[in-house]
């Protein structure tokens, strides 16, 4: 990384947050599906290259206390910010190092997972090569390396906007002015572009829409940094093979499937080898970004993914079933809405499985435990399992639902409480984050934005405050005028005990629904 890049990361820190696709519990899904040994999730070692202030890796370390975590970053300011967070949330299994990626050698030992998010495309080639070298030299035999990067053909178009922005801001010195001027230029171009250049105007409008909601730090480091090298997927794979690694798959497994194209296109894609297939799908999608998982090149990957392999995973519904529906209805066919999708379910085993997963939401359930509960529930209700292999049958349906995006799957994920108990609790990290801001990390390694009352409530959820104590605290806060209650457009001024109880119950259940509560 150049000295100028280092200065910009100290002046404009990259706000570090969680990336759910990088957690070991998610990355381990690919070797499970492809019939490979699974790296050690609990008790292993994890290295993050370019960890910034630890917003991604610290949450992992908290959720996997048996695992050792090391994060490295060249920005002294960002490492200092991470150390400040660790002072609030003492963890014995993590270390944040102010060091260059180029300094990593064999003395660092072997790792089960190596994570490199938002770094590869934004550093010089020598550092890019070092990242892959670290994966080849410092990864356990069954280890996995995650690398994200910008890709062509999509980035050809985005690079046009980046080049114009960088040309415009060269006359300005401070980052804040550069950011303001870059936004102003793009808005001007999108508005004043010559009408007959419709394709060009559309490009500018789409990029303006993307960046309108983007944070300043993202715009600065994505579009105004000295280095932002995109490359084609096949070029990245060539580099991977040169160091003895191989491409295992994408963190979004569904993006690797041809079924999402029309039948004619899917048939053509299935006629070429996997790596070529992936490149052609990038062409079709105009893909701009990839999250690739790498492993050592001496493995044998079984691309015939059998549904039964999901039995090694835990599953959960992508969203709660909409409405108060009797999923295990005696009707032959029932229609269910999960998120934005609707499905028709007919088999009693699948109906019961969805009933159980809906009850567990937003928590995961090990697949074999799901099978056992389904069998017990069907038989307890007087039903008969009309198949000799309910496990295989359910595995097929679970695989179908997962491919459709209606289920999520992970390997040994953290537990989550889906209902608040008498003394509800959140993690120490959530309490520390709530004390300083309105964004916290939930049990599914995702950011959750909360309002001021919820912020204050989360700080109290340490497992030592009973509901009665929380009610008393909330009543005092309302009496002091710290919080307001609104129903629609009307502000409620007469806040009685019943309303306070309703507000607390609603806030606690919302925390559970956002996967913030722990068992």
GROMACS .gro file of C-alpha atoms in nm, residues 32 70 81 141 162 225 416:
model
    7
   32UNK     CA    1  -1.961  -2.931   0.331
   70UNK     CA    2  -0.554  -1.201   1.451
   81UNK     CA    3  -0.981   0.258   1.730
  141UNK     CA    4  -0.436  -2.814   0.461
  162UNK     CA    5  -1.417   0.709  -1.115
  225UNK     CA    6  -0.809   0.640  -0.404
  416UNK     CA    7  -2.989  -1.669   1.943
   0.00000   0.00000   0.00000
